[in-house]
PDB file of C-alpha atoms in Angstrom:
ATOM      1  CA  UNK A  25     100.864 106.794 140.634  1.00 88.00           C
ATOM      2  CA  UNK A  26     102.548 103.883 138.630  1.00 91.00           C
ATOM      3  CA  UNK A  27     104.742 105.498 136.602  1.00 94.00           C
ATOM      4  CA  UNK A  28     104.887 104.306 132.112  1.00 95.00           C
ATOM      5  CA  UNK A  29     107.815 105.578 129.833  1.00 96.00           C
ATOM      6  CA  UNK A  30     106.228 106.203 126.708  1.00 96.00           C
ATOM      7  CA  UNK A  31     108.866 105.786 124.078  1.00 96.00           C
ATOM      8  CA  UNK A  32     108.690 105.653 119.996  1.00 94.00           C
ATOM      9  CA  UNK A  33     109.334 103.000 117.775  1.00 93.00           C
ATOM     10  CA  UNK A  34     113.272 103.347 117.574  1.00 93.00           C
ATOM     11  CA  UNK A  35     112.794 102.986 122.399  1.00 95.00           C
ATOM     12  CA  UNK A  36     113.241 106.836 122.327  1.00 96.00           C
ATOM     13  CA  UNK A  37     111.882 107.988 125.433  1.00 96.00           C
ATOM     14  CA  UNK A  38     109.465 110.891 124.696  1.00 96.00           C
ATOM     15  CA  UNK A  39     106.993 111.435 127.476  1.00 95.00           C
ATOM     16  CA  UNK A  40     105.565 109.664 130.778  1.00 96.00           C
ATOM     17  CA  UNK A  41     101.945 108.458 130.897  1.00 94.00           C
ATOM     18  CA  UNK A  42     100.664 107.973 134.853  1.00 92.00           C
ATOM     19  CA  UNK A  43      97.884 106.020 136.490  1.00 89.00           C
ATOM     20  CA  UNK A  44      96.477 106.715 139.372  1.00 89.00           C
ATOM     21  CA  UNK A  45      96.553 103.752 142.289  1.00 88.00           C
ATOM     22  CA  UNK A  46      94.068 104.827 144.536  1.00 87.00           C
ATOM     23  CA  UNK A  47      91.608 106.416 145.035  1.00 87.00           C
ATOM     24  CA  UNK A  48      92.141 109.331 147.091  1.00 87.00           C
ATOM     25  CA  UNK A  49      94.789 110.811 144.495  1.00 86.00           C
ATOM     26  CA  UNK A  50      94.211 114.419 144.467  1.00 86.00           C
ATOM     27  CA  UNK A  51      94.291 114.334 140.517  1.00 82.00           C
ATOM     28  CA  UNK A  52      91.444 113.474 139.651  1.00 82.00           C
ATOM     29  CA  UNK A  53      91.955 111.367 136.193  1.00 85.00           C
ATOM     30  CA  UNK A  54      92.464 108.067 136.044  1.00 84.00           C
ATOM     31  CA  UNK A  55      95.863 108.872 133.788  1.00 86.00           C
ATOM     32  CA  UNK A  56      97.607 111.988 133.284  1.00 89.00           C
ATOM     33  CA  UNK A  57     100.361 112.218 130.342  1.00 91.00           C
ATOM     34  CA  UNK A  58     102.721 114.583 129.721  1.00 94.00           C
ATOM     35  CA  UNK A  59     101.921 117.732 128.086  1.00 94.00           C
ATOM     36  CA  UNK A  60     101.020 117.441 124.230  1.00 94.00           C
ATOM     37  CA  UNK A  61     104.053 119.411 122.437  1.00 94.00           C
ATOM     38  CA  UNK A  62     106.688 119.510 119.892  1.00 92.00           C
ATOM     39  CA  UNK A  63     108.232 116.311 121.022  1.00 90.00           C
ATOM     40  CA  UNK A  64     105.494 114.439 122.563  1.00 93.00           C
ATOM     41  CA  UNK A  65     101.974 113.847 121.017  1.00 92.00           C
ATOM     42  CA  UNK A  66     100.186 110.475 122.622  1.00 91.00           C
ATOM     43  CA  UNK A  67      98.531 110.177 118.962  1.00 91.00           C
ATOM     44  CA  UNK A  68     101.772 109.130 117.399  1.00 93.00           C
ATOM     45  CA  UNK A  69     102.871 106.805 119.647  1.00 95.00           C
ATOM     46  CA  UNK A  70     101.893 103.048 120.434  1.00 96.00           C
ATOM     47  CA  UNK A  71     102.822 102.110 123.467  1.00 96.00           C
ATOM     48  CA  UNK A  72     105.474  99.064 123.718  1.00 97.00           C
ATOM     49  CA  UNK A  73     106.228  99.279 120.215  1.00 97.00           C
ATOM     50  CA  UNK A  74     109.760  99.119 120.330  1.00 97.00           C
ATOM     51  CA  UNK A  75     109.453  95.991 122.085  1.00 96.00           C
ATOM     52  CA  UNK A  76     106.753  94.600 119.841  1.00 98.00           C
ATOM     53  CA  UNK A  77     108.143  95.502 116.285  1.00 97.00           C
ATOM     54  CA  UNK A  78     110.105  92.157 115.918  1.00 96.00           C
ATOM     55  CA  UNK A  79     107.251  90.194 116.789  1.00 98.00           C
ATOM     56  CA  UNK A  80     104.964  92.294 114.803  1.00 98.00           C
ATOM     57  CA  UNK A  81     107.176  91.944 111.629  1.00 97.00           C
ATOM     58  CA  UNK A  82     107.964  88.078 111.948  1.00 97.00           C
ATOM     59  CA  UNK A  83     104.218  87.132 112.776  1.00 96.00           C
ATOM     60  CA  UNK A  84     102.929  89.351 110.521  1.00 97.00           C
ATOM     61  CA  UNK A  85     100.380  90.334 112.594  1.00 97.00           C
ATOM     62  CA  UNK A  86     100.152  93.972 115.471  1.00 97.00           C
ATOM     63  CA  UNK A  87      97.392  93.301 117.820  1.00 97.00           C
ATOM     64  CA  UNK A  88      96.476  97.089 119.446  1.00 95.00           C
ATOM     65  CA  UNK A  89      95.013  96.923 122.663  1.00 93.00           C
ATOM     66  CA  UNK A  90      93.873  99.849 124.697  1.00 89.00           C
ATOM     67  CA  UNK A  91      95.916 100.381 128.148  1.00 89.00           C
ATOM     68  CA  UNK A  92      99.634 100.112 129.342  1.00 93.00           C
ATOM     69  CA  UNK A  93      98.456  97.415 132.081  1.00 92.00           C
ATOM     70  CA  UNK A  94      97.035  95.387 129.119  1.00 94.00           C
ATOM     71  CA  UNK A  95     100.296  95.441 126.872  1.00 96.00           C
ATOM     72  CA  UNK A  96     102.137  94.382 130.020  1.00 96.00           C
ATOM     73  CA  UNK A  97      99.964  91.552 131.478  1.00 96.00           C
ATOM     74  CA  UNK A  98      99.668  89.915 127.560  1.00 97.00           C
ATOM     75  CA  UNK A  99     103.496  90.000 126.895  1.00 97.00           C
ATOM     76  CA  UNK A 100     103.737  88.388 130.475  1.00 97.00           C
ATOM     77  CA  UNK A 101     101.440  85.517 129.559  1.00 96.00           C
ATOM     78  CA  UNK A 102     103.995  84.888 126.480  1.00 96.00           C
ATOM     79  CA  UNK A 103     102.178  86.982 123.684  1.00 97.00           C
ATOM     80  CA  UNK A 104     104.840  89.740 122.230  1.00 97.00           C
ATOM     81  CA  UNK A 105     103.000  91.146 119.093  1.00 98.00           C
ATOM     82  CA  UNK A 106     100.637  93.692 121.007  1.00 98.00           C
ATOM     83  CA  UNK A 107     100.824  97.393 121.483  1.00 97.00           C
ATOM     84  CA  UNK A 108      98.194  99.666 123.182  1.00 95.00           C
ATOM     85  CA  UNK A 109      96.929 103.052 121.722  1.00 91.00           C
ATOM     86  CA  UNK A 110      96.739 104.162 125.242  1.00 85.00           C
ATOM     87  CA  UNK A 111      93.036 104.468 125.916  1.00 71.00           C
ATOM     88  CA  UNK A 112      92.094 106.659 122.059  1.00 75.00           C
ATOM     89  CA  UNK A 113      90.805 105.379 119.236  1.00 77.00           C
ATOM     90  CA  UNK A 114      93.278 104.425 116.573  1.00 87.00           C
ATOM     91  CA  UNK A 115      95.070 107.801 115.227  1.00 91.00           C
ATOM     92  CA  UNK A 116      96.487 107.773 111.195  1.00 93.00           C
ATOM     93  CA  UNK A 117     100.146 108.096 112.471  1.00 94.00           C
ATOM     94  CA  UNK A 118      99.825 104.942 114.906  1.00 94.00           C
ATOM     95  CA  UNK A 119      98.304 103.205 111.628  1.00 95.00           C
ATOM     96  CA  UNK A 120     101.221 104.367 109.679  1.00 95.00           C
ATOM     97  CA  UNK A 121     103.777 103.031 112.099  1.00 94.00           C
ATOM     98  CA  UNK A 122     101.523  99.671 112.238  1.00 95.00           C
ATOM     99  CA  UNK A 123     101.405  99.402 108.646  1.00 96.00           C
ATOM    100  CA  UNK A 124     105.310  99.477 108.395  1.00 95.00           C
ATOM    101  CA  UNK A 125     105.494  96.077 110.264  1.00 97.00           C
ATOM    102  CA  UNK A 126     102.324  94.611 108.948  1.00 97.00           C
ATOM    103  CA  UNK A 127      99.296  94.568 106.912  1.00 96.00           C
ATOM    104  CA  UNK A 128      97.488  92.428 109.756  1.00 97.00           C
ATOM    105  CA  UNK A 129      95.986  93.998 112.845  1.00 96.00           C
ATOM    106  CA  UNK A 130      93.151  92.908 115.471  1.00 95.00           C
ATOM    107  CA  UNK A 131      91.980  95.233 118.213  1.00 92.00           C
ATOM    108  CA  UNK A 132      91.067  94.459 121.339  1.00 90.00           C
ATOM    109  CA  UNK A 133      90.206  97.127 123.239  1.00 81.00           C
ATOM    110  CA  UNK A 134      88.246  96.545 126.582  1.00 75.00           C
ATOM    111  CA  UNK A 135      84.161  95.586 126.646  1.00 72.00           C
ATOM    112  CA  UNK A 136      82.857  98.594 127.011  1.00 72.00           C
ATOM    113  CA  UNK A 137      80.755 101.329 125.374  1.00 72.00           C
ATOM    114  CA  UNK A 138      84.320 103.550 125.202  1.00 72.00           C
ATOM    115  CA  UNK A 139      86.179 100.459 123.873  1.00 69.00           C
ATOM    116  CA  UNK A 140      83.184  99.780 121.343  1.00 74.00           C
ATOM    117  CA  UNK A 141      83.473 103.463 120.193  1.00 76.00           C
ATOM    118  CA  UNK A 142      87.385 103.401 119.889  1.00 73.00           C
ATOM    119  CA  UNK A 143      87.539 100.123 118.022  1.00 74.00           C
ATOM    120  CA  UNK A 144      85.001 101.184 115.646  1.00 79.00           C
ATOM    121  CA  UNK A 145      86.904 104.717 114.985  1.00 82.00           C
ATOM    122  CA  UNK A 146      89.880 102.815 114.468  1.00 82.00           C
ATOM    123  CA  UNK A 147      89.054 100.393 112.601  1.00 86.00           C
ATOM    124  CA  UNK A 148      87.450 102.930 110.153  1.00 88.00           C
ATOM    125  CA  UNK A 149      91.206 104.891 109.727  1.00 91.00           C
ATOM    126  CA  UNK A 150      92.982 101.238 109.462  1.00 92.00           C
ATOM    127  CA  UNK A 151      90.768 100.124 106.983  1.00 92.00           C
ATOM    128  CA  UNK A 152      91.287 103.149 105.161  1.00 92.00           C
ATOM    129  CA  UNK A 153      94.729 102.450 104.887  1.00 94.00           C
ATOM    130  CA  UNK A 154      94.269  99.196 103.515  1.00 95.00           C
ATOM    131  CA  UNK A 155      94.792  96.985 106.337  1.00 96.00           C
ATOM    132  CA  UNK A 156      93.315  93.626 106.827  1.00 96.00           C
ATOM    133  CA  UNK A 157      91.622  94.448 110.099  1.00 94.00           C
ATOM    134  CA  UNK A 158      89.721  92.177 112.750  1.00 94.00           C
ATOM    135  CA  UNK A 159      88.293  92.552 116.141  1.00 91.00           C
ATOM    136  CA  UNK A 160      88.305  90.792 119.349  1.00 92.00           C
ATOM    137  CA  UNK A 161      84.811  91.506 121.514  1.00 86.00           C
ATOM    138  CA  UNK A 162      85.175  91.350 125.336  1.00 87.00           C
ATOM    139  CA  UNK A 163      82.612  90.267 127.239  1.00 86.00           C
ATOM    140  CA  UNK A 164      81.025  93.187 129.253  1.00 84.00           C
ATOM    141  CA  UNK A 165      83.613  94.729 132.094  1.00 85.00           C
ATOM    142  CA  UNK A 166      86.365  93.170 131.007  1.00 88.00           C
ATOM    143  CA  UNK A 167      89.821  93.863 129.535  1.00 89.00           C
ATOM    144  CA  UNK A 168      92.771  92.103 127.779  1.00 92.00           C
ATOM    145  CA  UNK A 169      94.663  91.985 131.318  1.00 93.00           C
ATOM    146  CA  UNK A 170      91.721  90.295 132.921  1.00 93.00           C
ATOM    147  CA  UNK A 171      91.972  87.782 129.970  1.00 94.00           C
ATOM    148  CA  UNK A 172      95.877  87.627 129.234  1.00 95.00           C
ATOM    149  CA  UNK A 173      95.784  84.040 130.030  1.00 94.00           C
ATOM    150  CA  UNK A 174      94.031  82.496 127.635  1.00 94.00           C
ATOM    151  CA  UNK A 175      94.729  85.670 124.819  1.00 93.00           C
ATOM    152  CA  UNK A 176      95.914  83.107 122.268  1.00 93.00           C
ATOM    153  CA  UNK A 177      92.555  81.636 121.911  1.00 94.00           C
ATOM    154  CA  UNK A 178      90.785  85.137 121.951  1.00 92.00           C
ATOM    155  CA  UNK A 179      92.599  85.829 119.083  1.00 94.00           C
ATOM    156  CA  UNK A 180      90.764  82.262 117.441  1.00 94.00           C
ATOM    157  CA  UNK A 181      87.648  84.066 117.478  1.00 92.00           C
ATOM    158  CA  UNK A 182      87.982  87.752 116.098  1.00 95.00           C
ATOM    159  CA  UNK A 183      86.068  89.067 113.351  1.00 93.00           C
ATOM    160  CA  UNK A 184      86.493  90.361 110.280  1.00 94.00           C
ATOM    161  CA  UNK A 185      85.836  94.191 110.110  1.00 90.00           C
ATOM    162  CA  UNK A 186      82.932  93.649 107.978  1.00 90.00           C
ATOM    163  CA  UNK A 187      81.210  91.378 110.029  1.00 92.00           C
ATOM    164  CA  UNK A 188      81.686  93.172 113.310  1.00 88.00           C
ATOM    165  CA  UNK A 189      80.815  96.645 111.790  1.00 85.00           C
ATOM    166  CA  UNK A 190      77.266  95.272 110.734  1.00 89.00           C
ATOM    167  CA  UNK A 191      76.754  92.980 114.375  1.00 85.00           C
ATOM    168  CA  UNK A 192      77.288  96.266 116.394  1.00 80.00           C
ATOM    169  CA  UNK A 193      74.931  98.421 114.012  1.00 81.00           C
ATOM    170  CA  UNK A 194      72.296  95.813 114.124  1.00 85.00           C
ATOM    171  CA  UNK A 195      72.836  95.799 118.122  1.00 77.00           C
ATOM    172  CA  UNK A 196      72.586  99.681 118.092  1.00 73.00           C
ATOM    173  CA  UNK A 197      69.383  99.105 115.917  1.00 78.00           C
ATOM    174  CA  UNK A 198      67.759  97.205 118.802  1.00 69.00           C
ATOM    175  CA  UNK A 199      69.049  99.080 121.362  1.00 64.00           C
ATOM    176  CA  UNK A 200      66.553 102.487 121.823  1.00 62.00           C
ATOM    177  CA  UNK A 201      69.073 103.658 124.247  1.00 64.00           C
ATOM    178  CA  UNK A 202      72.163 103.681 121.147  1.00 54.00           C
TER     179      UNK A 202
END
């Protein structure tokens, strides 16, 4: 397993996140954190924050994307305001801590029915706390890693909260499966 420190806004370390490599791991989840308690709870931490926060604050803008691997391959390609909320949906302490640096936020989380569901729950809480919030839609089966290269221009074409909220209910509409 590939080992993440998962450290709050100040680079406190305050739990481990780990993701399985292969396939024949006897634990069976795809990522296993350390055990919710008095000093750890994933839902009030965003993951590469403390690297992100001057970024964040000077461009006015926190991008939140959903994995570890994601944060990592989009600061390597040269993009420093992004933070992952570690494969949940937006919690109201993660907005709080957002909101400090920024009124600006876009999620990207990955294109899939889970990512569709998390962005829409977290857009719902950042809106609610008066953020200006957009979305970036992935194409089907993919991820911000698989598209850290050209993230920049992603950015170009994400949509207002409005806007997306109403495209994915009108989708659902048409969909008899939804």
């Amino acid at each position: 397993r590939l080992l993440f420190p998962l450290a709050d806004a100040r680079g406190r370390v305050l739990g481990f996140q780990a993701r399985k490599l292969r396939e024949h791991d006897p634990l069976r989840a795809k990522y296993v954190n350390t055990p919710e308690g008095e000093l750890f709870r994933k839902g009030d931490l965003l993951y590469g924050l403390q690297l992100a926060r001057g970024a964040i604050a000077k461009r006015d803008l926190g991008v939140v994307v959903e994995g570890n691997t994601d944060v990592l391959a989009v600061r390597q390609a040269g993009f420093e305001p992004v933070v992952a909320s570690m494969g949940t949906a937006l919690t109201e302490r993660q907005v709080k801590e957002l909101g400090r640096l920024t009124r600006r936020v876009v999620l990207c989380f990955d294109g899939d029915a889970a990512g569709e569901a998390a962005a829409l729950r977290g857009m719902e809480i950042a809106v609610g706390a008066g953020l200006d919030v957009r979305v970036v839609a992935l194409p089907a089966g993919k991820d911000p890693a698989d598209l850290a290269a050209e993230f920049e221009r992603l950015l170009e074409r994400a949509e207002p909260y409005p806007l997306y909220r109403v495209r994915v209910e009108i989708d659902r509409a048409d969909d008899p499966q939804a």
